[in-house]
Short mmCIF file of C-alpha atoms and ligand atoms in Angstrom, two decimals:
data_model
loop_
_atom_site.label_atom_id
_atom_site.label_comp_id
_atom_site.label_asym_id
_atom_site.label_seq_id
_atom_site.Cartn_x
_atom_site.Cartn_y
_atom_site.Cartn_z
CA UNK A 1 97.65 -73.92 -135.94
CA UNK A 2 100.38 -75.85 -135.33
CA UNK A 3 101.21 -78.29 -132.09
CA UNK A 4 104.78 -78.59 -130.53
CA UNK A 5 104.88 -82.63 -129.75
CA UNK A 6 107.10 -83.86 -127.17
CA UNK A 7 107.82 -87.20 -127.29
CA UNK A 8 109.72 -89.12 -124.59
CA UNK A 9 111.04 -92.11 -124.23
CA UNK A 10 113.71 -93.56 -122.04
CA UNK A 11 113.82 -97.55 -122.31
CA UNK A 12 114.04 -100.98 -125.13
CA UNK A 13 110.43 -101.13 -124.61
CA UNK A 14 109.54 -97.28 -124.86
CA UNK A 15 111.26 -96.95 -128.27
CA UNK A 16 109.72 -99.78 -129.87
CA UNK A 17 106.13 -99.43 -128.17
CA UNK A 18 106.26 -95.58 -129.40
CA UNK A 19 107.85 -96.01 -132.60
CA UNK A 20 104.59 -96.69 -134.25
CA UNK A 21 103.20 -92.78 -132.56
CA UNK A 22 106.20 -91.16 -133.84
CA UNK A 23 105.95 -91.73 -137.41
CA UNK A 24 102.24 -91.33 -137.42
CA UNK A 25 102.92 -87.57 -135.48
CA UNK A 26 105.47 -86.68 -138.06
CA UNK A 27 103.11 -87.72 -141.01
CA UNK A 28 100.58 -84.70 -139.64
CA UNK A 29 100.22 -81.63 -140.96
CA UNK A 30 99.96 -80.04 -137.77
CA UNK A 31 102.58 -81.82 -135.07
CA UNK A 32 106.19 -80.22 -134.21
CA UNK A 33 107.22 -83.25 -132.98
CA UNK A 34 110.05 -83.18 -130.37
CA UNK A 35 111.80 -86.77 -129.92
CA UNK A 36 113.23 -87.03 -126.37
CA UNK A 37 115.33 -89.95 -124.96
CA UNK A 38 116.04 -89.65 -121.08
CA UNK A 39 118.65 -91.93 -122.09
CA UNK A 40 117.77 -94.73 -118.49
CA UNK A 41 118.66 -97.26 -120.88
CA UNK A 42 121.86 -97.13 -123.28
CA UNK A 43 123.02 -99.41 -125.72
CA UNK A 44 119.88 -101.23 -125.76
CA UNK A 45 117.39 -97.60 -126.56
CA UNK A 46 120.57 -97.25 -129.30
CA UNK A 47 119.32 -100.55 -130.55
CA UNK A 48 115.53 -100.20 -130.80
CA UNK A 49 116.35 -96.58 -131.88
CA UNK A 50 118.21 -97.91 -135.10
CA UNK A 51 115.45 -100.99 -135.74
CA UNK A 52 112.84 -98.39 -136.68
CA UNK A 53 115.61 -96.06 -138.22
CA UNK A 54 114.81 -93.43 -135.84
CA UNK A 55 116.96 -91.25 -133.64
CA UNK A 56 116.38 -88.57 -130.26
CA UNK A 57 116.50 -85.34 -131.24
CA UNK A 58 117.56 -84.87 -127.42
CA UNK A 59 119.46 -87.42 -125.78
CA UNK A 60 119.30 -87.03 -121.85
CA UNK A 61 121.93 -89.42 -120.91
CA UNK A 62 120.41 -89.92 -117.03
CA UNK A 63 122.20 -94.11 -117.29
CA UNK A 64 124.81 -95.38 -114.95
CA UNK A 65 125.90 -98.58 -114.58
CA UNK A 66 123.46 -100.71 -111.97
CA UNK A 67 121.68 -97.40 -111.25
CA UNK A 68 119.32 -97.32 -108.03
CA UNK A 69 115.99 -96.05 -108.17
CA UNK A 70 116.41 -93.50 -106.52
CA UNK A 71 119.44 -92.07 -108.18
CA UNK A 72 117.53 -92.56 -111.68
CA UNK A 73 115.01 -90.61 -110.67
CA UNK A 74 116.53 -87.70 -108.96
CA UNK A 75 118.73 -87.26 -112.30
CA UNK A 76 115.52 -87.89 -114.05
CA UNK A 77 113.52 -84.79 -112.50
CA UNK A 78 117.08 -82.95 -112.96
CA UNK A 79 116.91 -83.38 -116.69
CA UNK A 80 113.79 -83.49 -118.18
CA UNK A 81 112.39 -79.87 -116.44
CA UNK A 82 114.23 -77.88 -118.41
CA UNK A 83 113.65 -79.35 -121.90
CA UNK A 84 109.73 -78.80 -121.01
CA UNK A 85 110.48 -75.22 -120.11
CA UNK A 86 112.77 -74.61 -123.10
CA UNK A 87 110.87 -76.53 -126.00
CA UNK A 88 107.36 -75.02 -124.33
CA UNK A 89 105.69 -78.40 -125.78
CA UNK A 90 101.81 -77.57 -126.31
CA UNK A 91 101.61 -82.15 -124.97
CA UNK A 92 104.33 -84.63 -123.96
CA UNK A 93 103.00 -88.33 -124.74
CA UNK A 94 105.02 -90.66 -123.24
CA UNK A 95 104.69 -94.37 -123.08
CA UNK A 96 104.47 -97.35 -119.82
CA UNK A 97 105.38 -98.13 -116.46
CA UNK A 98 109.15 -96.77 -116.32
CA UNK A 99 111.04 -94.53 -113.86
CA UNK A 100 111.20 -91.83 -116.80
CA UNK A 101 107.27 -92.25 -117.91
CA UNK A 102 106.56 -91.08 -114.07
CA UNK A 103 109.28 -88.17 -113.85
CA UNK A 104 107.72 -87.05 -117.34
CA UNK A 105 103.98 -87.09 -116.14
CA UNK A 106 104.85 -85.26 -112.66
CA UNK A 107 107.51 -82.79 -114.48
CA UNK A 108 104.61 -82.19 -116.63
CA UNK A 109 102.12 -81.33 -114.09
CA UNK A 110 104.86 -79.32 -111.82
CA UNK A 111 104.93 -77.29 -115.25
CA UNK A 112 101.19 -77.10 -116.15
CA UNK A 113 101.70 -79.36 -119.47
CA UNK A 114 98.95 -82.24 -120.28
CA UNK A 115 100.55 -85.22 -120.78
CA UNK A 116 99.58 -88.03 -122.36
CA UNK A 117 99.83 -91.10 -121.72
CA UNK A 118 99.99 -94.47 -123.87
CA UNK A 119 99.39 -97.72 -122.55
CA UNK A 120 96.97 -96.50 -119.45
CA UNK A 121 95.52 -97.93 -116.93
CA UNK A 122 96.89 -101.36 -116.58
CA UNK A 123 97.08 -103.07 -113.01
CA UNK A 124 97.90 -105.68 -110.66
CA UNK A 125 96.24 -103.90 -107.59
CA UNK A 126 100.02 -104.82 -105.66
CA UNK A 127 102.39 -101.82 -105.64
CA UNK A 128 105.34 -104.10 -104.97
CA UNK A 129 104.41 -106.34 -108.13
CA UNK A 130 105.42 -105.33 -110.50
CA UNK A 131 108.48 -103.05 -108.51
CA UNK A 132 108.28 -100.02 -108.63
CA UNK A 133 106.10 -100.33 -112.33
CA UNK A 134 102.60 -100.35 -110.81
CA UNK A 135 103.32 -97.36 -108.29
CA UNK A 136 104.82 -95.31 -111.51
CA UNK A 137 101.27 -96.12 -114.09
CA UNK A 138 99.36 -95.87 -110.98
CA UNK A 139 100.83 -91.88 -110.23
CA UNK A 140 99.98 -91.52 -114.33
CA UNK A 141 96.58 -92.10 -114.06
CA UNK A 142 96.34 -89.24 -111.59
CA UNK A 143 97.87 -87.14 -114.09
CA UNK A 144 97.47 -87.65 -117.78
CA UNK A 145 95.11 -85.22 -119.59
CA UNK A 146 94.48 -88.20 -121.65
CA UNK A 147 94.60 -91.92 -121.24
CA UNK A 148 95.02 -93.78 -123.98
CA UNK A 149 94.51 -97.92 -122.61
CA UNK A 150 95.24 -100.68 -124.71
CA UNK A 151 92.29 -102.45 -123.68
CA UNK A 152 89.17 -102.89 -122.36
CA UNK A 153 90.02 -104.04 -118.35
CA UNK A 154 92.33 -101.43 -118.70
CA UNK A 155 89.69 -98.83 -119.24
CA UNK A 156 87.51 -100.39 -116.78
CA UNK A 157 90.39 -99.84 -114.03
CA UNK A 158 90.78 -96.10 -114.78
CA UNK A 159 87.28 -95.23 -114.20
CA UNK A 160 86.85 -97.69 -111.25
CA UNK A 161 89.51 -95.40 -109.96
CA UNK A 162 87.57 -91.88 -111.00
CA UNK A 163 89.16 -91.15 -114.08
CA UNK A 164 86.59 -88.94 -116.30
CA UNK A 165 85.48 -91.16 -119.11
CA UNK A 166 85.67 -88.62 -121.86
CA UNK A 167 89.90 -88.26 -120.81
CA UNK A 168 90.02 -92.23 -122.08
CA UNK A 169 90.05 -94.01 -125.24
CA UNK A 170 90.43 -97.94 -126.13
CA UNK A 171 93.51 -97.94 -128.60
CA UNK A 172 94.61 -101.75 -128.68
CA UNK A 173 98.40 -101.60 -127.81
CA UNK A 174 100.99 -99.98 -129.90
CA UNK A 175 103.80 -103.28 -130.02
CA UNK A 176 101.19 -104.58 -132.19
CA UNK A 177 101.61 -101.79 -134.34
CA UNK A 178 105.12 -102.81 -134.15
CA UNK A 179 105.22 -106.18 -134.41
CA UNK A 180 102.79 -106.74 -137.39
CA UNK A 181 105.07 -103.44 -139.25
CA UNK A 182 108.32 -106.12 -139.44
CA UNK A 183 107.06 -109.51 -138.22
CA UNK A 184 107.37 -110.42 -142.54
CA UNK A 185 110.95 -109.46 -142.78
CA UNK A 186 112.06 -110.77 -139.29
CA UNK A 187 114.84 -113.29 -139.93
CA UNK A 188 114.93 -116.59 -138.34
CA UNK A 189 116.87 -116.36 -134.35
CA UNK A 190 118.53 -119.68 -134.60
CA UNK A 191 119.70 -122.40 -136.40
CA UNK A 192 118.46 -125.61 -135.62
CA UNK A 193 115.69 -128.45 -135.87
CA UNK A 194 115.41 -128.62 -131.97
CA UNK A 195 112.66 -127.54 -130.13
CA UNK A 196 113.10 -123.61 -129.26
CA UNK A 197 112.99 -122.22 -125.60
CA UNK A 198 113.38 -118.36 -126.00
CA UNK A 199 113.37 -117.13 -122.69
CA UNK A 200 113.91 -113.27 -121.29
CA UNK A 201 114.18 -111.98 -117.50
CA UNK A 202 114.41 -108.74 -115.75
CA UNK A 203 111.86 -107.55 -113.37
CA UNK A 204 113.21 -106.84 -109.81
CA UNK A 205 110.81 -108.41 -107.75
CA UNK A 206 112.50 -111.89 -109.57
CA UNK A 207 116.11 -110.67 -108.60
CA UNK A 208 117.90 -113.53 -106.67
CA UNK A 209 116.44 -116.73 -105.38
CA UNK A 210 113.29 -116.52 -107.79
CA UNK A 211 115.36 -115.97 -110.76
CA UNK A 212 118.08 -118.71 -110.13
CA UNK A 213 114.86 -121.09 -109.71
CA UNK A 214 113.70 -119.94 -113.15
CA UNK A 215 117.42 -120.17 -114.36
CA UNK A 216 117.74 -124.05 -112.50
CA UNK A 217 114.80 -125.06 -113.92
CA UNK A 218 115.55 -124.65 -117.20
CA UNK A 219 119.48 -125.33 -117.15
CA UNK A 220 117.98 -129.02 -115.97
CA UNK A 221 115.63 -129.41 -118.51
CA UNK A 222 118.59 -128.92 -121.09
CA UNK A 223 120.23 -131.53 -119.29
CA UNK A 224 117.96 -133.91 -119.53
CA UNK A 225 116.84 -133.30 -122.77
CA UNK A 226 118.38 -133.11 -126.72
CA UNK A 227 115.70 -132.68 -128.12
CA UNK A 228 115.42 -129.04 -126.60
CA UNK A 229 117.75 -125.90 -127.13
CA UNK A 230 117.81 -122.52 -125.46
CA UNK A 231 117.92 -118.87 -126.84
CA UNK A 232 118.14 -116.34 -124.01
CA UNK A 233 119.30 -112.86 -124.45
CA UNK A 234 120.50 -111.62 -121.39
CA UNK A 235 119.56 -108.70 -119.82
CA UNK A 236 122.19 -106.34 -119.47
CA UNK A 237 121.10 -105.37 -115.66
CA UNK A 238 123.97 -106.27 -113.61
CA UNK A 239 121.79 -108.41 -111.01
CA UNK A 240 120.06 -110.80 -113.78
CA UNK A 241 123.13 -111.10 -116.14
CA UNK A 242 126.01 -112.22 -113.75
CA UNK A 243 123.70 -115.09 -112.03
CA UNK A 244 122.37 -116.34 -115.60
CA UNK A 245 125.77 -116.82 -117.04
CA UNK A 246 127.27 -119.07 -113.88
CA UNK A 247 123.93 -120.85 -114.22
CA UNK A 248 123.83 -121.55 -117.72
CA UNK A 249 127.97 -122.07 -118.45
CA UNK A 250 128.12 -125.81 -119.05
CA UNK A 251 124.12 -126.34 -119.76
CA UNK A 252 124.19 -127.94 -123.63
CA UNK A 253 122.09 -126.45 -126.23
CA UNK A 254 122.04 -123.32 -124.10
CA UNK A 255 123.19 -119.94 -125.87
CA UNK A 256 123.25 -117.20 -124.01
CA UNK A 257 123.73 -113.91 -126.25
CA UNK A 258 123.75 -110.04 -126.12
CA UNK A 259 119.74 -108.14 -125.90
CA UNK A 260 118.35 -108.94 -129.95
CA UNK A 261 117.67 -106.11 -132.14
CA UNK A 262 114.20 -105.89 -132.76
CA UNK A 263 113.61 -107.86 -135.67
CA UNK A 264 116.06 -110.33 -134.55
CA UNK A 265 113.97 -110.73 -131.70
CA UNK A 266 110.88 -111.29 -133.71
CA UNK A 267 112.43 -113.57 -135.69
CA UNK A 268 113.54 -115.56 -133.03
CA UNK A 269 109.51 -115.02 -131.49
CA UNK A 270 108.39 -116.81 -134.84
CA UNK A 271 110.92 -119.44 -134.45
CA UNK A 272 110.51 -120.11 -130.76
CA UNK A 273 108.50 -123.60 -129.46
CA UNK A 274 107.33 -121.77 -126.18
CA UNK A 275 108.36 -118.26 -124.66
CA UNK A 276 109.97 -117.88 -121.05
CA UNK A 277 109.62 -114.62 -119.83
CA UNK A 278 108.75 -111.98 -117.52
CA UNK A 279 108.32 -109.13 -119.77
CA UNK A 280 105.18 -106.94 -120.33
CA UNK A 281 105.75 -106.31 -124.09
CA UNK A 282 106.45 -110.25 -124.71
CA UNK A 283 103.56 -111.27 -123.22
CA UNK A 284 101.47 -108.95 -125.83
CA UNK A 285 103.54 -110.08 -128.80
CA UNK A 286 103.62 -113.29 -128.21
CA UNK A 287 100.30 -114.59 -128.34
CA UNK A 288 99.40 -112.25 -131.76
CA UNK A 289 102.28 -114.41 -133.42
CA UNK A 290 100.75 -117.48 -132.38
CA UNK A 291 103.39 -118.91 -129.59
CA UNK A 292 102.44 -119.68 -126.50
CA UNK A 293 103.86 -117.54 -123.20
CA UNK A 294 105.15 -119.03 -119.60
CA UNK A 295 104.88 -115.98 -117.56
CA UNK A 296 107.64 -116.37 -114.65
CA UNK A 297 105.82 -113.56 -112.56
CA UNK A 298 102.87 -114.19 -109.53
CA UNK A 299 101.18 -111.08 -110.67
CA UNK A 300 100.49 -109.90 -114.18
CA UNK A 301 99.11 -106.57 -115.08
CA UNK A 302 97.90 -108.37 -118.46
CA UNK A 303 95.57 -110.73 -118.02
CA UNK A 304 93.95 -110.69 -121.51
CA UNK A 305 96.29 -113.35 -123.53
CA UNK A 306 95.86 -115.73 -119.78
CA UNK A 307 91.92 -115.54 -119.89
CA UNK A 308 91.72 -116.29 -123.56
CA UNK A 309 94.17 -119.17 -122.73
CA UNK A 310 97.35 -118.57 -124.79
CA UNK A 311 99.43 -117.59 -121.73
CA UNK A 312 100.06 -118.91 -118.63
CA UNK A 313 101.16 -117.43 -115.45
CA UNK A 314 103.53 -120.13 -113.90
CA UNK A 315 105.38 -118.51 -111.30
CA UNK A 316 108.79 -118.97 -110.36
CA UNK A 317 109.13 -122.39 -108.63
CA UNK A 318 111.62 -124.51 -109.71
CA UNK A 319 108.90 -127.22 -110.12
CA UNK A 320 105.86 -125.24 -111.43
CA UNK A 321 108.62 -124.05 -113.98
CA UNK A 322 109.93 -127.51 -115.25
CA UNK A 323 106.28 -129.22 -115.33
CA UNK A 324 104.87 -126.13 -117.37
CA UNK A 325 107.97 -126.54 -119.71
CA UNK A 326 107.57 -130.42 -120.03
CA UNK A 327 103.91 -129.77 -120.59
CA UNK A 328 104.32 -127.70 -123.51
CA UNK A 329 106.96 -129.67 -125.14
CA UNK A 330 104.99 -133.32 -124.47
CA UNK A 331 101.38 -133.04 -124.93
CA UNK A 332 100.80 -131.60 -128.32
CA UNK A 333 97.23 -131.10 -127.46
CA UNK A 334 97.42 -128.71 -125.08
CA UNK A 335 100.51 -127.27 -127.02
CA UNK A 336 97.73 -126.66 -130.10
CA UNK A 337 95.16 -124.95 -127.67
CA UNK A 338 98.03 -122.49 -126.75
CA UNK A 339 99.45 -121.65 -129.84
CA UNK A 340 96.31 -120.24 -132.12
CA UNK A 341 97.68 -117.03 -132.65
CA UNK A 342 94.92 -114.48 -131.18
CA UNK A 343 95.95 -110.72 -130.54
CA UNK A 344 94.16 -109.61 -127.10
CA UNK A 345 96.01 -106.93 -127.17
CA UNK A 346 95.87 -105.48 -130.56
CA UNK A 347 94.66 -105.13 -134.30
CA UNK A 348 97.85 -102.70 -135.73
CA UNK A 349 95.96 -99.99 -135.79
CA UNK A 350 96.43 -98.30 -132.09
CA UNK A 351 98.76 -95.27 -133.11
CA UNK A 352 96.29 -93.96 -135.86
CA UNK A 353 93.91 -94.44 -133.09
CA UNK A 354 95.86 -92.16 -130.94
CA UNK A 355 96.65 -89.96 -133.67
CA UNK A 356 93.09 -88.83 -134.23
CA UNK A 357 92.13 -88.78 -130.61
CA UNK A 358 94.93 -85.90 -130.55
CA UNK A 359 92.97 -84.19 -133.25
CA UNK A 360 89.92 -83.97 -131.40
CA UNK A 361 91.92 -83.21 -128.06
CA UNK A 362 93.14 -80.05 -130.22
CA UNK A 363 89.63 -78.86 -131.68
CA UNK A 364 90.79 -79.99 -135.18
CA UNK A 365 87.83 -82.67 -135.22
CA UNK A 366 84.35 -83.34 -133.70
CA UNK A 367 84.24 -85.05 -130.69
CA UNK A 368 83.53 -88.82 -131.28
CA UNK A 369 82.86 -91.63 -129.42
CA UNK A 370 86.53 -92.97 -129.66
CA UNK A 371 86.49 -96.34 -127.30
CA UNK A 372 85.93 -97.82 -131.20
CA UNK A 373 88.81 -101.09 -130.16
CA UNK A 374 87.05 -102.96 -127.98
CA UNK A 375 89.59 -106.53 -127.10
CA UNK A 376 86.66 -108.65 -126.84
CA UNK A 377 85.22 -107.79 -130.17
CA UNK A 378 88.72 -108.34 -131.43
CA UNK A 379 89.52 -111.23 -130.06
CA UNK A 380 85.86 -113.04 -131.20
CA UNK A 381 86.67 -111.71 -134.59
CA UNK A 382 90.33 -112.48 -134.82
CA UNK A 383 90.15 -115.36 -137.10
CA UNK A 384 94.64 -116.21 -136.61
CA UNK A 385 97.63 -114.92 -136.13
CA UNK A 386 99.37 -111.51 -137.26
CA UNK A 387 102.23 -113.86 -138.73
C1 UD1 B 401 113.78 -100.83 -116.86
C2 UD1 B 401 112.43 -100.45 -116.28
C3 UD1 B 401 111.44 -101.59 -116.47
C4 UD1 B 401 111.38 -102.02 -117.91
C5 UD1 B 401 112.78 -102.36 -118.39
C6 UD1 B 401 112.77 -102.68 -119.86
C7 UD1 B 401 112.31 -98.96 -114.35
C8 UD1 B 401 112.43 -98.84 -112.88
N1 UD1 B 401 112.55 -100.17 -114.88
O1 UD1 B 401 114.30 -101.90 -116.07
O2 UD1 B 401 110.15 -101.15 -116.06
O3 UD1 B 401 110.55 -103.15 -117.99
O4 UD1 B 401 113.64 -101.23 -118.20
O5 UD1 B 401 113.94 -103.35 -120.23
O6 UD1 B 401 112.02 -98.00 -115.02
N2 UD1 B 401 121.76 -101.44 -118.58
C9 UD1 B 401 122.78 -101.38 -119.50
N3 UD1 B 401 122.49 -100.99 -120.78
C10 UD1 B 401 121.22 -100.69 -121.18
C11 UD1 B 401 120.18 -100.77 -120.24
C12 UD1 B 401 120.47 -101.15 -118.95
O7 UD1 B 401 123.94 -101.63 -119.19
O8 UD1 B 401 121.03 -100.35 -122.35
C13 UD1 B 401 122.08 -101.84 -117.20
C14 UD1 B 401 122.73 -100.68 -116.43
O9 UD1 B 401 123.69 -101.21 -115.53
C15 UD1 B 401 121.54 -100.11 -115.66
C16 UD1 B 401 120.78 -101.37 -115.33
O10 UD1 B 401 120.89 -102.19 -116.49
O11 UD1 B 401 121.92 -99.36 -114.52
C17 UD1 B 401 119.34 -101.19 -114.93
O12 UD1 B 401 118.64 -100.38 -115.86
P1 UD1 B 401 117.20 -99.76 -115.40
O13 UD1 B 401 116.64 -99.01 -116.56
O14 UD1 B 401 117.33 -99.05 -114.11
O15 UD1 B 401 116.36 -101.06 -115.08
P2 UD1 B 401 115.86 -102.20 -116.03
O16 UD1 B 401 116.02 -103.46 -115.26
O17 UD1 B 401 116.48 -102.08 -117.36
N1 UDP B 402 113.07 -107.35 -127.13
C1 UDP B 402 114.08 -107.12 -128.05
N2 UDP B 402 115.25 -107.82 -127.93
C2 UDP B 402 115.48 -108.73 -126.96
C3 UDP B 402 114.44 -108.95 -126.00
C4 UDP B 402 113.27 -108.24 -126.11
O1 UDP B 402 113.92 -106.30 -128.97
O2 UDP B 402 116.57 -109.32 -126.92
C5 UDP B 402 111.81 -106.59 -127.23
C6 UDP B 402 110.53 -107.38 -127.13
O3 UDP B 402 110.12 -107.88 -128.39
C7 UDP B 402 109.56 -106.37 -126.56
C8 UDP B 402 110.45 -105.48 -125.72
O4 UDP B 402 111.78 -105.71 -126.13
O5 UDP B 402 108.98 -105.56 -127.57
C9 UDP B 402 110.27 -105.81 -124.27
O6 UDP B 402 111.22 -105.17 -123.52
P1 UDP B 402 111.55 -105.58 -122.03
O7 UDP B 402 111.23 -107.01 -121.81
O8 UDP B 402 112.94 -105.12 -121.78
O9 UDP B 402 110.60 -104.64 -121.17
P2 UDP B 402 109.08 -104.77 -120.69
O10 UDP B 402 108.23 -105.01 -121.88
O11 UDP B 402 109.02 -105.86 -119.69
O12 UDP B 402 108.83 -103.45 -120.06
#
């Protein structure tokens, strides 16, 4: 018997993180699969949309400009009931930490639906780090039919906090899947023989004084330094974007551009010396293509890539900042023991993973013990990069 699907998505990193599901469901024989977008982010979902020639069957539309949480979700509980009681979906699978991934898993339980959810169980243990993401994965847990976590500590927190083993499975992570699908065909981000700082910023707890620190550090570097350029593609968020380009508007060898499409993006991952940033998905991509990652958060809800020593989490002090920069750029051995190009967080294979834990979630299979990616195993047999 056919399954009606619904897949929903709302953000950059949603799109490409589920990308990978999506064309797996539709190469079933037995999913209706229902693409959703809540449409929280705009231009930049258009963009990840068209890198993995995809489009929403349903576009929600829920962005304003500089939306407030609270606004984003109240439109975002407006919206999405309706589609589940019109398209009757037999599971919604969404993806993350985002406003829309938590109005999907509670519209889902105010309508009886099991939801699923991809990228479970990951946690700092602080609901105001990362704001409001851990508070929206944390309300998940409670209510996902099934959990599918990308790794092993992520596993490990679900049933510490009473979540029935048999509802979780170890996938790896799904930008993997994405990543290794175009990181051969990703062009180059920049032109240049100079060493390559790609940086990227937009959590909330970093708005303000933390991210002008971050921003400082780095506009000084440049200063000091020719032998260093910059590739940062701002954030379109109203309260990172504004600050960064009065920061960075006479720093040399700084170029400040529009969000990357995907494979630009990659591209420019390949290219990069050392990686700036405070996102989640960077911090998993990053260290499978072998570059290393500055984290500029005090909390991370992945520490896989920092305890197998290819990440670092530095913070967002001006001087922390600077020293981990110089660091990297100066001492070429602990540049090499940072750059090896091991995958914590993934082998490529996490959507057919997911794919056939929905088959035995629907009866069409034997139940099987399905915690078969284990990041440990991985990561001892990982002999390089997915580059
Ligand atoms: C959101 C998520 C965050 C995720 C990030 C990925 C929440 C609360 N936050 O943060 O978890 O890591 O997306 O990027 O769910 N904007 C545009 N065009 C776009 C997207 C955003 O102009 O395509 C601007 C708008 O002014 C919008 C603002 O950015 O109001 C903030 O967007 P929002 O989705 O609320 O927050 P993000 O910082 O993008
Ligand atoms: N990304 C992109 N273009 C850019 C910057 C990032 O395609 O200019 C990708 C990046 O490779 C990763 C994802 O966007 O897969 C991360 O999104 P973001 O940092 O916005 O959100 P987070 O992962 O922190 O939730």
């Amino acid at each position: 018997m056919r399954k009606r699907i619904l897949c929903l998505v709302g953000t950059r990193p949603e799109i490409i993180k589920m990308s990978s599901v999506v064309n797996a469901l539709r190469e079933t024989a037995w999913a209706d699969l229902m693409l959703v977008s809540s449409g929280q982010h705009r231009d930049m979902a258009a963009s990840a949309f068209s890198a993995f020639g995809l489009s929403p069957d349903i576009d929600l539309d829920v962005m304003t400009d500089n939306q407030t949480l609270s606004g984003l979700t109240s439109r975002l509980f407006e919206v999405i009931e309706p589609i589940l009681v019109e398209q009757t979906p037999d599971l919604v699978i969404a993806q993350g930490d985002t406003t829309t991934v938590m109005a999907a898993a509670m519209s889902c339980f105010y309508q009886d639906i099991p939801f699923a959810h991809v990228e479970a169980g990951l946690r700092t243990g602080n609901t105001k780090d990362p704001f409001p993401e851990e508070f929206n994965r944390t309300v998940c847990g409670k209510l996902s039919a099934l959990h599918f976590a990308p790794t092993e500590a992520a596993y490990r927190s679900l049933v510490s906090e009473g979540v029935a083993e048999e509802t979780i499975a170890v996938t790896g992570n799904t930008v993997i899947d994405a990543v290794m699908s175009i990181s051969d065909t990703a062009p180059a981000g920049i032109d240049s023989s100079r060493k390559l700082i790609l940086m990227t910023a937009h959590r909330r707890e970093n708005f303000g004084v933390q991210l002008e620190n971050v921003f400082r550090a780095v506009s000084d570097l440049l200063d000091t330094r020719d032998d260093v350029e910059l590739l940062y593609p701002v954030h379109p968020n109203p309260n990172v974007a504004a600050r960064a380009r009065e920061i960075f508007e006479n720093s040399p060898r700084a170029k400040l551009c529009e969000p990357l499409q995907y494979e630009q993006f990659v591209g420019a991952m390949r290219q990069a010396h050392v990686i700036l940033s405070d996102s989640g998905g960077v911090q998993e991509e990053a260290p499978a293509l072998g570059i290393p990652v500055l984290v500029i958060r005090n909390e991370t809800e992945r520490p896989d890539a920092l305890m197998a020593g290819v990440s670092r989490l530095v913070g967002t002090d001006y001087c922390d900042v600077r020293a981990a920069l110089e660091e990297l750029l100066d001492d070429e051995q602990v540049y090499r023991s940072m750059a090896r190009g091991v995958s914590p967080y993934g082998d490529g294979a996490a959507s057919a993973r997911i794919i056939d834990i929905l088959e035995v979630f629907f009866g069409f299979k034997e139940h099987r013990h399905t915690s078969d990616f284990v990041s440990e195993d991985w990561l001892a047999q990982s002999t390089g990069s997915v580059r």
